Short mmCIF file of C-alpha atoms and ligand atoms in Angstrom, two decimals:
data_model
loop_
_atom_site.label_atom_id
_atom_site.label_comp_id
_atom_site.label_asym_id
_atom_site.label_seq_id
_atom_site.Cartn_x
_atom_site.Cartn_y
_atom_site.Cartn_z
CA UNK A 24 0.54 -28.34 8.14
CA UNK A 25 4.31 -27.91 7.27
CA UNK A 26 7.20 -25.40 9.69
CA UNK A 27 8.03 -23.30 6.68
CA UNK A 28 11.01 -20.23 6.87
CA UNK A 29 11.03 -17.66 3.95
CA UNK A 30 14.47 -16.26 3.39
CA UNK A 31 14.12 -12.87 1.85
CA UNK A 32 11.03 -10.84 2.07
CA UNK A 33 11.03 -8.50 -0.91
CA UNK A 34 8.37 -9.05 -3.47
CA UNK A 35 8.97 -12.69 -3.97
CA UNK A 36 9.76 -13.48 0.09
CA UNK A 37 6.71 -11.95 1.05
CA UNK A 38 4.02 -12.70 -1.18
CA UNK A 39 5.35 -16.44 -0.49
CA UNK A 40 5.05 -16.15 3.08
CA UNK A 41 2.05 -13.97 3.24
CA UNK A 42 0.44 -16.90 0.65
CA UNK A 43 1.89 -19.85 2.62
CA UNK A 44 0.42 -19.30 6.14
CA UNK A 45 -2.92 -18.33 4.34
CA UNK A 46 -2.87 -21.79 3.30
CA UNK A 47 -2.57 -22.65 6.96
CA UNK A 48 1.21 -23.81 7.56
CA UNK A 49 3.24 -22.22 9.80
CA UNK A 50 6.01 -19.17 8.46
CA UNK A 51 8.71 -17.66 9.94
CA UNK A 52 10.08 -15.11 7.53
CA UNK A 53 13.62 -13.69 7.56
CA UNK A 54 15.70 -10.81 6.20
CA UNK A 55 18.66 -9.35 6.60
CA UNK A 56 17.04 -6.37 6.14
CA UNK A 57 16.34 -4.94 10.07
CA UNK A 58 14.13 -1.93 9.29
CA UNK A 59 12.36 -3.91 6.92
CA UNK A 60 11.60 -6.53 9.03
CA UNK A 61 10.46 -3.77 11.71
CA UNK A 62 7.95 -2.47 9.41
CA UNK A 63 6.96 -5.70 8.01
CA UNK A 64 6.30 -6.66 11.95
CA UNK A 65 4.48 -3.80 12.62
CA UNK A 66 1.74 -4.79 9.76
CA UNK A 67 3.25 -2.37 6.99
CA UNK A 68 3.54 -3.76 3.52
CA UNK A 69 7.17 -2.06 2.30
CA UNK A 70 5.78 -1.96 -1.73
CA UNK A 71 2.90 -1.97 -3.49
CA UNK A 72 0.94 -4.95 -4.55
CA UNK A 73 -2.83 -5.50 -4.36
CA UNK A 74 -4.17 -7.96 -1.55
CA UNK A 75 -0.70 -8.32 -0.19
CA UNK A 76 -1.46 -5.99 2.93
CA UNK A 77 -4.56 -7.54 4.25
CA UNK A 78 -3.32 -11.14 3.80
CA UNK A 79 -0.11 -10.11 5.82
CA UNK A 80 -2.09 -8.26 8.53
CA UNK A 81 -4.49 -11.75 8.93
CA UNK A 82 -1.42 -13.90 8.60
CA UNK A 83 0.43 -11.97 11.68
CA UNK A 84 -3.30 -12.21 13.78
CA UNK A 85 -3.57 -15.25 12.96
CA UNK A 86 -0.21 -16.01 14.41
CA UNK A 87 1.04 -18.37 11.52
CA UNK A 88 3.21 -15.52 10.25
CA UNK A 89 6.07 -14.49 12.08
CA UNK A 90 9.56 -12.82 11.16
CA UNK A 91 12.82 -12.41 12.25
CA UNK A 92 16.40 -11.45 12.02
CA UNK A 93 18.04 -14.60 13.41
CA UNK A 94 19.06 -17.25 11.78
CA UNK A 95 18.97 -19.40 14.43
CA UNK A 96 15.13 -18.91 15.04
CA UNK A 97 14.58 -19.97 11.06
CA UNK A 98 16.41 -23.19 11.93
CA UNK A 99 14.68 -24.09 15.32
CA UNK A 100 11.40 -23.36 13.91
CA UNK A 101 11.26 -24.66 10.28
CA UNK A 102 11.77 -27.79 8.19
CA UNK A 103 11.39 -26.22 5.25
CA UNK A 104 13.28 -22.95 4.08
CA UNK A 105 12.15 -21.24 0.73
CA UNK A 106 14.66 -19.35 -0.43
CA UNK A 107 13.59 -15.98 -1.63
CA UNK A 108 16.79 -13.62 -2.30
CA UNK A 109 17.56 -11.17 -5.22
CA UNK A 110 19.75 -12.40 -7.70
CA UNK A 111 20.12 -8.55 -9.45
CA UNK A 112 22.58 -7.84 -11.97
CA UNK A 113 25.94 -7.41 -11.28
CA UNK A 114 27.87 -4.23 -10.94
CA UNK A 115 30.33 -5.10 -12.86
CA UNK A 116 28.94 -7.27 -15.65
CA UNK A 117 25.22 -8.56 -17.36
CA UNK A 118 25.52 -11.84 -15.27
CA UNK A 119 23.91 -12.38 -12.07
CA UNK A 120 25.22 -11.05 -9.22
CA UNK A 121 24.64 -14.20 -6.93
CA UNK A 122 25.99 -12.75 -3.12
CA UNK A 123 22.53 -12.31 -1.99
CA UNK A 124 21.63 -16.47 -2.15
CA UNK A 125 25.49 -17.30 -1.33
CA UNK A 126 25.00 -15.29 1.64
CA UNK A 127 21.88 -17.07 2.71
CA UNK A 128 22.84 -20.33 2.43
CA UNK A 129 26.45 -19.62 3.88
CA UNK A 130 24.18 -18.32 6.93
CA UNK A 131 21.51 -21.31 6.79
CA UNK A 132 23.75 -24.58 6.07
CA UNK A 133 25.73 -24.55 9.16
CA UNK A 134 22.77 -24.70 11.18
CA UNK A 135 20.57 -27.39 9.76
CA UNK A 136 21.30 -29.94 12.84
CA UNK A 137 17.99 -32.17 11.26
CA UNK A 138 16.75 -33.37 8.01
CA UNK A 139 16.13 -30.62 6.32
CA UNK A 140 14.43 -28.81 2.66
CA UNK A 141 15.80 -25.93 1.34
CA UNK A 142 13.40 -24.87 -1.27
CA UNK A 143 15.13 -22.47 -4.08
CA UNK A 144 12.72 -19.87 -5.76
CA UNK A 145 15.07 -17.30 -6.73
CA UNK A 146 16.01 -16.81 -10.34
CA UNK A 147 19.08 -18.04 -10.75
CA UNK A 148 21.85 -18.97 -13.99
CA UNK A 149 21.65 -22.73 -14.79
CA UNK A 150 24.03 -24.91 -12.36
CA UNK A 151 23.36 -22.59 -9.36
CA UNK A 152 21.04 -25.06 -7.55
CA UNK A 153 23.61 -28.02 -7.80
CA UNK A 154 25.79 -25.96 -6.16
CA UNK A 155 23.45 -25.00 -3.57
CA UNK A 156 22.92 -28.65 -2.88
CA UNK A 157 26.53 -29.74 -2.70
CA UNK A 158 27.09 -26.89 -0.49
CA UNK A 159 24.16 -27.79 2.04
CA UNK A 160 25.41 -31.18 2.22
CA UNK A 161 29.30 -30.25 2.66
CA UNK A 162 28.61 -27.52 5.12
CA UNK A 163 25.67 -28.88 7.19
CA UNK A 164 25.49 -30.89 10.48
CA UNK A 165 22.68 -32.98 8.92
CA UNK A 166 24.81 -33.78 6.08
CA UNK A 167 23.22 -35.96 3.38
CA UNK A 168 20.16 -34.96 4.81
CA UNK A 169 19.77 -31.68 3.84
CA UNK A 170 17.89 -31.77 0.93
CA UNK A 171 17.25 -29.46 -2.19
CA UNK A 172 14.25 -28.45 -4.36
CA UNK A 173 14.31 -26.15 -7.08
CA UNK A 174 10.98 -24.67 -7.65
CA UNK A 175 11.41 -21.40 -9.77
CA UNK A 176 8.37 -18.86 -9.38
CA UNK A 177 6.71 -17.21 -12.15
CA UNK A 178 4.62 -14.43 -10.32
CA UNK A 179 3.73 -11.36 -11.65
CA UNK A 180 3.83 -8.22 -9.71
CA UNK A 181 0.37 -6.85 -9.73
CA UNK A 182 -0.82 -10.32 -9.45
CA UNK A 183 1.10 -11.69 -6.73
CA UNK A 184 -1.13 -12.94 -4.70
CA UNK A 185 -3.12 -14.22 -6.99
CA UNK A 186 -0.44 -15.84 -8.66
CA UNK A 187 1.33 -17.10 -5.72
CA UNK A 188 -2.18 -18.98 -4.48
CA UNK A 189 -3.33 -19.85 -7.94
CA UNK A 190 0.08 -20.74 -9.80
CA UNK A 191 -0.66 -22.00 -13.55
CA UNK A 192 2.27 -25.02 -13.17
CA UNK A 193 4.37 -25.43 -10.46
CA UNK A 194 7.70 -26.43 -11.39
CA UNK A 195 10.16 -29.12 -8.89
CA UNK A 196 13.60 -30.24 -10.15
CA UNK A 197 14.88 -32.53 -7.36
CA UNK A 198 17.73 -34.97 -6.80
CA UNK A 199 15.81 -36.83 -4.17
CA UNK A 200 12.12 -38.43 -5.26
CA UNK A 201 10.64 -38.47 -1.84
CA UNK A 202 10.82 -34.54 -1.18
CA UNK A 203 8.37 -34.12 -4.09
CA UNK A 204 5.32 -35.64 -1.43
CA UNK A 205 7.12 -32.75 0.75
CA UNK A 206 6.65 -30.34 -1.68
CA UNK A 207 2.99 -31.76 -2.62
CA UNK A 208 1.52 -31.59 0.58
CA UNK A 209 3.07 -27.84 0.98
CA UNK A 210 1.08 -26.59 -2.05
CA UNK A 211 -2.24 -29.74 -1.71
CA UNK A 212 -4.00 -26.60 -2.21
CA UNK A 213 -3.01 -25.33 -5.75
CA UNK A 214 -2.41 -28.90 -6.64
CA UNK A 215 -6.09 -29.46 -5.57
CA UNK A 216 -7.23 -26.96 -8.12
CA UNK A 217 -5.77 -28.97 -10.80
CA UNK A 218 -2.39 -26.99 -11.57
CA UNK A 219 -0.12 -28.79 -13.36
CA UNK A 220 2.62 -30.34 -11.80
CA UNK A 221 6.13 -30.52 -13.63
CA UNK A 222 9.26 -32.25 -11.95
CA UNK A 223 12.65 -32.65 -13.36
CA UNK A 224 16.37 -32.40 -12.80
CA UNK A 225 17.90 -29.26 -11.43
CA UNK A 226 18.93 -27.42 -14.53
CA UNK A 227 15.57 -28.47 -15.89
CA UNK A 228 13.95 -26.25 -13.11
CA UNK A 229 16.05 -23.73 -13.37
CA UNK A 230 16.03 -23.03 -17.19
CA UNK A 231 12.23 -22.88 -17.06
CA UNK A 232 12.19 -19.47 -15.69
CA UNK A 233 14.76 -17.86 -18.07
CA UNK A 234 13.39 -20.02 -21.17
CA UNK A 235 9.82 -18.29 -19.89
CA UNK A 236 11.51 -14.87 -19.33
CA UNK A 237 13.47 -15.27 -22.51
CA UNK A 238 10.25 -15.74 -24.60
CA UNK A 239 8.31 -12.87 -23.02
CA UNK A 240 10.83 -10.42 -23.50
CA UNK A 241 11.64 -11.68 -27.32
CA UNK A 242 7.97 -11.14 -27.76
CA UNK A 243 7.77 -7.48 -26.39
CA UNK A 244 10.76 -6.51 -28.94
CA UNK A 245 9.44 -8.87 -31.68
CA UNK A 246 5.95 -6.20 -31.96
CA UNK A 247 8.32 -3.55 -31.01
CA UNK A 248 10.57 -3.65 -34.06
CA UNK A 249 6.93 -4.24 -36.42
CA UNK A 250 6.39 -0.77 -34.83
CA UNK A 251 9.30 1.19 -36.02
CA UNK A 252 8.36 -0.43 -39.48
CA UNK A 253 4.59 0.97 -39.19
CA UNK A 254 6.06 4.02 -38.12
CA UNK A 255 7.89 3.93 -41.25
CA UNK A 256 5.24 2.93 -43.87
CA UNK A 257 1.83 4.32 -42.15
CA UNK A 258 0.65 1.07 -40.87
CA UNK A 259 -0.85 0.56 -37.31
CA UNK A 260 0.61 -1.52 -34.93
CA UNK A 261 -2.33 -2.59 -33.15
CA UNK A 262 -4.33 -4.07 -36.27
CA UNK A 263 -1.16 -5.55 -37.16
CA UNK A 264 -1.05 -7.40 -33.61
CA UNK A 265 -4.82 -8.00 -33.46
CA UNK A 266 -4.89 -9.69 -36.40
CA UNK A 267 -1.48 -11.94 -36.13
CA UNK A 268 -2.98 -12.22 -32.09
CA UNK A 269 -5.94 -14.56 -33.74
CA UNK A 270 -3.72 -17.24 -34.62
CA UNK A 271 -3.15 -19.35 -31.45
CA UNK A 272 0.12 -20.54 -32.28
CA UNK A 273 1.03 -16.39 -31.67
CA UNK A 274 -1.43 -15.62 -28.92
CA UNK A 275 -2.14 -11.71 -28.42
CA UNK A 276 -0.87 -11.42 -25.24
CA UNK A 277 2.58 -9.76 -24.86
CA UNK A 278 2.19 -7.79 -28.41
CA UNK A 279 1.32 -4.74 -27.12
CA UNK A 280 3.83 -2.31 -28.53
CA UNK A 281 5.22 0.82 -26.15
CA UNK A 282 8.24 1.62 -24.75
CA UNK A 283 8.88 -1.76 -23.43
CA UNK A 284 9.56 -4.02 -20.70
CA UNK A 285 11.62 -3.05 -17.88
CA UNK A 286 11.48 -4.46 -13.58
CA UNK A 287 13.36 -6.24 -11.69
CA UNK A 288 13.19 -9.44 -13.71
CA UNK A 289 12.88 -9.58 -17.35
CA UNK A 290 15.79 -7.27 -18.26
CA UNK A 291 17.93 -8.29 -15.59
CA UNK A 292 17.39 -12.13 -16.80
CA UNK A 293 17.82 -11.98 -19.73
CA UNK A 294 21.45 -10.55 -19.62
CA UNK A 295 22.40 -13.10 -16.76
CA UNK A 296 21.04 -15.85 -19.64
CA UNK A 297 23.34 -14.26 -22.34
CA UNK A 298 26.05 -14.37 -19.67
CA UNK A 299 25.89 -18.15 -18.60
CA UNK A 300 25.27 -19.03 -21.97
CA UNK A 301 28.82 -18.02 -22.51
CA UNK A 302 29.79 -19.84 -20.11
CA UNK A 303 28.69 -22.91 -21.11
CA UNK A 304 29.79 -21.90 -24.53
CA UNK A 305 26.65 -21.33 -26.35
CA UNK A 306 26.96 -17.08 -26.40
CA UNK A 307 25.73 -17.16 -30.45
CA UNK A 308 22.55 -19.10 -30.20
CA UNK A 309 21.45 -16.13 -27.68
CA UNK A 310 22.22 -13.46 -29.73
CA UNK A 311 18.71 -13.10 -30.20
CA UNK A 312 18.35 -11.75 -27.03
CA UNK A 313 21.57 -9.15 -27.36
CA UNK A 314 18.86 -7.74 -30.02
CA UNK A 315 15.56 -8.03 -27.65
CA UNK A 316 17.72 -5.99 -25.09
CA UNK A 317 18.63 -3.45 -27.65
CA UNK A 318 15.21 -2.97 -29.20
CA UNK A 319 14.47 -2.66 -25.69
CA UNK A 320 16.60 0.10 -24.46
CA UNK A 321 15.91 1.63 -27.93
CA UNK A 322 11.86 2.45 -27.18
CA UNK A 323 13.76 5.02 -24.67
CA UNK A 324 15.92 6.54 -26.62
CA UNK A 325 13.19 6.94 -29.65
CA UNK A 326 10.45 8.81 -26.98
CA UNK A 327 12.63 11.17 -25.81
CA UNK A 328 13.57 11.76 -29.48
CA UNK A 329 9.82 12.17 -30.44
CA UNK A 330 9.09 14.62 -27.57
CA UNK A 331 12.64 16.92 -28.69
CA UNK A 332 10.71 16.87 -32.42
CA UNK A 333 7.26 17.48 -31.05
CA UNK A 334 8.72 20.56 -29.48
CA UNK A 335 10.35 21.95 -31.97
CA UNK A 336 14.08 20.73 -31.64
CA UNK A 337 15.32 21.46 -28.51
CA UNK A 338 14.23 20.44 -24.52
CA UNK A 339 15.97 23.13 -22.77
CA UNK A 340 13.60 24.46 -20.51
CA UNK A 341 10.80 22.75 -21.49
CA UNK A 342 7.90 21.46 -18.92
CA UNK A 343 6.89 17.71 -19.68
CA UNK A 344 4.92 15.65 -17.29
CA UNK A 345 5.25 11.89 -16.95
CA UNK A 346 2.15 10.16 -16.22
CA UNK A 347 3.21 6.88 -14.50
CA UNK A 348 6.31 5.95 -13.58
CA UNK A 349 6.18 2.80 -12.17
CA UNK A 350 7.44 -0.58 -14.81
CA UNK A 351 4.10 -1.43 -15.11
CA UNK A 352 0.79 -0.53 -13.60
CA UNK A 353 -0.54 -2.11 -10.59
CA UNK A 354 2.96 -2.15 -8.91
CA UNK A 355 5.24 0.73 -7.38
CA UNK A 356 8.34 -1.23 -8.29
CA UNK A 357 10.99 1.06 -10.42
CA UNK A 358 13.66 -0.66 -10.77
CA UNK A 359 14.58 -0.18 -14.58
CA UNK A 360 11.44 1.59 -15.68
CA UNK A 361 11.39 2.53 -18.91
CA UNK A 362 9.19 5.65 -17.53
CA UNK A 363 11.39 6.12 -14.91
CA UNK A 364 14.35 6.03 -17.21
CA UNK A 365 12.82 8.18 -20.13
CA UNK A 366 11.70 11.19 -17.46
CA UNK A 367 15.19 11.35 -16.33
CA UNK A 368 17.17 11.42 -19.80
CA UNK A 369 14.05 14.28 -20.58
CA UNK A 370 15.40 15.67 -16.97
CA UNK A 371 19.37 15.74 -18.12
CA UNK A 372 18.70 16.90 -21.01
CA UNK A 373 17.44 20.75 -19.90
CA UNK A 374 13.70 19.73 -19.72
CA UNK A 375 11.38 20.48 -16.13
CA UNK A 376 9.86 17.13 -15.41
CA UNK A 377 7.35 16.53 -13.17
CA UNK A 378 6.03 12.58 -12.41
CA UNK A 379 3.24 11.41 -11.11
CA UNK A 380 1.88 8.02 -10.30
CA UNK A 381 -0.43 6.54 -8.23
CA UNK A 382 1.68 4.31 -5.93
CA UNK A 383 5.11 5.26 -7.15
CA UNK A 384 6.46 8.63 -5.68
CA UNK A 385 7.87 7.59 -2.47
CA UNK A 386 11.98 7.36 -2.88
CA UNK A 387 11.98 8.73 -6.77
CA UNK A 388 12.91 12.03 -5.33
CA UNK A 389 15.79 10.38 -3.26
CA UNK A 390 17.09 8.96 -6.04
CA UNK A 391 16.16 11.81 -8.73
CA UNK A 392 16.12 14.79 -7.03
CA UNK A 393 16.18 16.83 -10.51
CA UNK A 394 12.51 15.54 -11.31
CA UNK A 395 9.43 17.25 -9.61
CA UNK A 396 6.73 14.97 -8.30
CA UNK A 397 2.81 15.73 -8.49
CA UNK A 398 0.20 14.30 -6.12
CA UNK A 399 -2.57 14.79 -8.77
CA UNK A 400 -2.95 14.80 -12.54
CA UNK A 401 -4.25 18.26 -12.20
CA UNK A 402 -1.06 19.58 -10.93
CA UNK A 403 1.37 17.24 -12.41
CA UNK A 404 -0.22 18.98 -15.91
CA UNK A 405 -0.79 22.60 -14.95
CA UNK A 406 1.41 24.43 -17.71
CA UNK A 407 3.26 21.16 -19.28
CA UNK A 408 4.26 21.75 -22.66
CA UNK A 409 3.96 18.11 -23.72
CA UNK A 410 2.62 15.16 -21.05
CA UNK A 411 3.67 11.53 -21.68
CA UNK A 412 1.50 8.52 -20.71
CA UNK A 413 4.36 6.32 -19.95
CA UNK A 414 3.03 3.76 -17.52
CA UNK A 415 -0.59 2.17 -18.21
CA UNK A 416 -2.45 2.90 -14.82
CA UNK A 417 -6.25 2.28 -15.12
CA UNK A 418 -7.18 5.58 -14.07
CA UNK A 419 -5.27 7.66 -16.63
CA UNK A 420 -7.41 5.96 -19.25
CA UNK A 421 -10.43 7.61 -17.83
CA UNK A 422 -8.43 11.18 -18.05
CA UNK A 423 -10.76 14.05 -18.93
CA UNK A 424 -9.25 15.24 -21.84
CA UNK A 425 -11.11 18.68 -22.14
CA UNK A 426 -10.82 19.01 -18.54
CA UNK A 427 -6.78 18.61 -18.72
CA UNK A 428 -6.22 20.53 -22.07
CA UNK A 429 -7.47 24.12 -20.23
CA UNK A 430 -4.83 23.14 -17.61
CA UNK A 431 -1.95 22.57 -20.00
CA UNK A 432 0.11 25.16 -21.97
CA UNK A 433 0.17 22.61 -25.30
CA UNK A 434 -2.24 19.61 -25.79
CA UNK A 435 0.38 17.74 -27.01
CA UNK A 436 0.36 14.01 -25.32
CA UNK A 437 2.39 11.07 -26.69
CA UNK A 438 0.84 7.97 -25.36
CA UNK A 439 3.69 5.36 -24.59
CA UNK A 440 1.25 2.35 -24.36
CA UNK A 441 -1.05 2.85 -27.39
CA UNK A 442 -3.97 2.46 -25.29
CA UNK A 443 -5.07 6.21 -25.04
CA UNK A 444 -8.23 6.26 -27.36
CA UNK A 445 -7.55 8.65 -30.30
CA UNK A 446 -10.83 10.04 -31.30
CA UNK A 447 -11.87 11.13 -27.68
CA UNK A 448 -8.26 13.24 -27.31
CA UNK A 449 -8.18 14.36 -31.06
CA UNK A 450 -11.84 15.38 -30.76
CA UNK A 451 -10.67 17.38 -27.50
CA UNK A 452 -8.30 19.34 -29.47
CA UNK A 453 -4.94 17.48 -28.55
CA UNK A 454 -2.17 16.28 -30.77
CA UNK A 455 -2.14 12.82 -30.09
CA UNK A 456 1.03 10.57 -31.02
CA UNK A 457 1.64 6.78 -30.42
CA UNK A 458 4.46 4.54 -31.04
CA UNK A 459 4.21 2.81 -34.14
CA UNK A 460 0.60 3.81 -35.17
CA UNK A 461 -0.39 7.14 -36.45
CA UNK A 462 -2.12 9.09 -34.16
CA UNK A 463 -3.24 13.39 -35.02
P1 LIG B 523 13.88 -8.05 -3.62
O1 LIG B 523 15.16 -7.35 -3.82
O2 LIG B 523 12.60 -7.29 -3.52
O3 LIG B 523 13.97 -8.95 -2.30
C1 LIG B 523 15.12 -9.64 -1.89
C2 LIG B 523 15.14 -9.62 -0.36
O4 LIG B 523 16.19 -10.49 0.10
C3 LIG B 523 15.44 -8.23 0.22
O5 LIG B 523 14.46 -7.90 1.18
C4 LIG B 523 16.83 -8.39 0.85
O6 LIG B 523 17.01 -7.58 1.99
C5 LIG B 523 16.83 -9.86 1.21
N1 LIG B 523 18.17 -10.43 1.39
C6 LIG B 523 19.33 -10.08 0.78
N2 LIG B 523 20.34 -10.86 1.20
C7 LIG B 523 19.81 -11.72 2.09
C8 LIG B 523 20.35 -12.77 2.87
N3 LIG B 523 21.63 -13.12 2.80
N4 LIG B 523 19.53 -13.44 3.70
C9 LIG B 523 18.22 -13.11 3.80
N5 LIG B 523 17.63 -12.13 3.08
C10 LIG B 523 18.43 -11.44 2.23
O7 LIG B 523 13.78 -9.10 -4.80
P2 LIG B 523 12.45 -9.81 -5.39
O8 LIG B 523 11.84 -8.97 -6.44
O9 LIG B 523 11.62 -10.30 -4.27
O10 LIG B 523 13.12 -11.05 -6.13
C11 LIG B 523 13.67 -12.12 -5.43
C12 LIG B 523 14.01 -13.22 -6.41
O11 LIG B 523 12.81 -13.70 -7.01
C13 LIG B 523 14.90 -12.78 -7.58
O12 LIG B 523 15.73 -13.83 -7.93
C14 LIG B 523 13.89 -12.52 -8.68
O13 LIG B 523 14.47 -12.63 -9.96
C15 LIG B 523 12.89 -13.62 -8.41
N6 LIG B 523 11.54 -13.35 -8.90
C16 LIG B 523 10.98 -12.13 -8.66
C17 LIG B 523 9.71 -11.88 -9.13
C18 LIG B 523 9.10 -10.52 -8.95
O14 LIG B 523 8.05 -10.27 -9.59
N7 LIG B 523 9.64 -9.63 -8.14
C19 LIG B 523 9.00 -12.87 -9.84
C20 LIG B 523 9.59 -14.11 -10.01
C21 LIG B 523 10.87 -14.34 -9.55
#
């Protein structure tokens, strides 16, 4: 079994490490993080993702998962360091803000005394990784034996464990042939399953991701713009995808129109694409995405519009309730929610807003004190002029709708993920509206 180090242990970092010493190699995990290491020690999982906190507690009982804060404890006890950083987007403009992985490798090169693998997961703009390599051989003691692989990750939050032990391709670009056995006996057990195997160059590797982000995201806006026309003509959005779903070249999946993507990924890469693709002086071809990001941002814009017209013109004073407020269900990451984001532009403009989610509360109120939070439906309802179902958690599917309307002041409920089943509210005696379909 391989000496692995995880560098980073955010979602990526450690779900990775977590995975890896399931599989039975040895992980040290680090972050420059030192509270979140101390709670990560200490058996706490810092976010939400299903599975993640048992297979962390059995890793660290099992001793093959440790952590740290010193770098010089990664290099003593690892051959093998996956690098798991953010790569968010920049203050200052749509690329990627890269300090996080410059930082890491600044801190790891100088101490890789023996032949070494630095294994890059992080999402990163096409030519990072050849950098990264050039670097680790220019600033290393081991010289032309520190080694690069660039193996992007495509796991989805909700499904991260899953995802991270049951990969549906693993992806290597490498300059040297012989670290792909490295990287083959590292994941023998995915590999064993069948999953595809794909090596190439390093650009290769790295424009997999952010072709696959790229795609998803183009997808989203593509049934997103059908909806504004079916809002526009009477026609339903969800037929409409069904039925263009049935031809495999399409594929159903990602045609579910709402109020759109959001997370620390898809938005985020696809500016940093736009970006580098200036760069390298091919901005026009991605113009396509300028208008996925902008269909995007405009699902927002058009709720809060259809909850000022549901109420008569104005928000000033009203009470809406957000139901969910996490990017997507299963996770408690908010990082550009489009729940998160639509409750407070509801908030600032003169509306009481109260959110509730199942896993998501903890730190919205630090960073929006103006919204109220609810620890049940029940209360997060209780008087609400108008309650949005922003966020698809399973549970709000199975909402009592006669039980909530003699809570509420107006059954009024727009249903941000066209899931909410119209008869059963209608037939309750709600006012039910969706985007792009007609609703009551
Ligand atoms: P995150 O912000 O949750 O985690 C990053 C971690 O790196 C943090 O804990 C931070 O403290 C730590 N860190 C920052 N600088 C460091 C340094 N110099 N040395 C060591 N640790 C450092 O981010 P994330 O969501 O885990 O994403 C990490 C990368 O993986 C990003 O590039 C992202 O695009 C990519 N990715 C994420 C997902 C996902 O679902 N979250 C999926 C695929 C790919």
């Amino acid at each position: 079994m391989a000496k692995l180090s995880v560098i980073g242990t955010g979602y990526l970092g450690l779900t990775h490490a977590a995975c890896m010493a399931s599989l039975g190699h040895e992980v040290i995990a680090l972050d420059v993080d030192t509270a979140k290491i101390q709670l990560i020690s200490a058996g706490t999982v810092p976010f939400h993702e299903p599975g993640l906190p048992a297979l962390v507690a059995h890793a660290i009982a099992s001793r093959r998962l440790t952590f740290t804060t010193s770098w010089d404890d990664v290099a003593e006890q690892a051959d093998i360091h996956f690098l798991c950083v953010g790569t968010p987007q920049s203050a200052y403009s749509e690329a990627a803000d890269l300090s996080q992985v410059r930082g890491a490798i600044q801190s790891l090169a100088p101490l890789l005394t023996r032949p070494s693998l630095v294994v890059g997961k992080s999402t990163v703009p096409v030519g990072t990784a050849q950098w990264i390599a050039d670097t680790l051989v220019a600033e290393s003691p081991a010289g032309v034996d520190s080694h690069l692989v660039w193996n992007p990750e495509f796991l989805r939050e909700g499904f991260a464990v899953e995802d991270t032990l049951h990969p549906d391709r693993i992806v290597l670009g490498v300059s040297h042939e012989s670290d792909i056995d490295t990287l083959k006996d590292v994941y023998a057990s995915p590999l064993g399953e069948g999953t595809p195997l794909i090596v190439s160059d390093y650009p290769t590797a790295e424009l997999v991701k952010v072709a696959a982000n790229a795609f998803l995201a183009t997808k989203i806006s593509f049934i997103n713009a059908f909806a504004d026309l079916c809002d526009a003509t009477g026609a339903n959005i969800t037929t409409l995808a069904d039925a263009i779903g049935y031809d495999t070249r399409i594929g159903r999946r990602f045609l579910n129109a709402g109020i759109g993507f959001g997370g620390g990924c898809l938005p985020k890469d696809i500016r940093a694409l736009q970006a580098r693709a200036a760069e390298l002086g091919v901005a026009e071809q991605f113009d396509f995405l300028r208008a996925a990001d902008d269909i995007n941002l405009s699902r927002r814009t058009k709720v809060v519009e259809l909850v000022k017209a549901s109420l008569g013109g104005s928000l000033e004073g009203a009470r809406v309730t957000v139901l969910g407020i996490s990017f997507k269900p299963d996770s408690d990451d908010i990082r550009d929610s489009p729940a998160l984001s639509i409750a407070a532009e509801l908030s600032g403009n003169g509306a009481h807003v109260t959110v509730h989610d199942p896993e998501a509360l903890h730190g919205v109120q630090a960073r929006y004190p103006d919204l109220a939070t609810a620890e049940t439906v029940n209360a997060a309802v209780t008087d609400a002029d108008i309650v949005l179902h922003l966020t698809e958690w399973k549970e709000y599917r199975t909402l009592n709708p006669a039980e909530l309307k003699s809570l509420v002041k107006n059954p009024i409920i727009i249903d941000g993920r066209n899931v909410l089943d119209l008869d059963t509210w209608s037939n309750a005696g709600w006012t039910v509206s969706y985007l792009g379909k007609p609703g009551s």
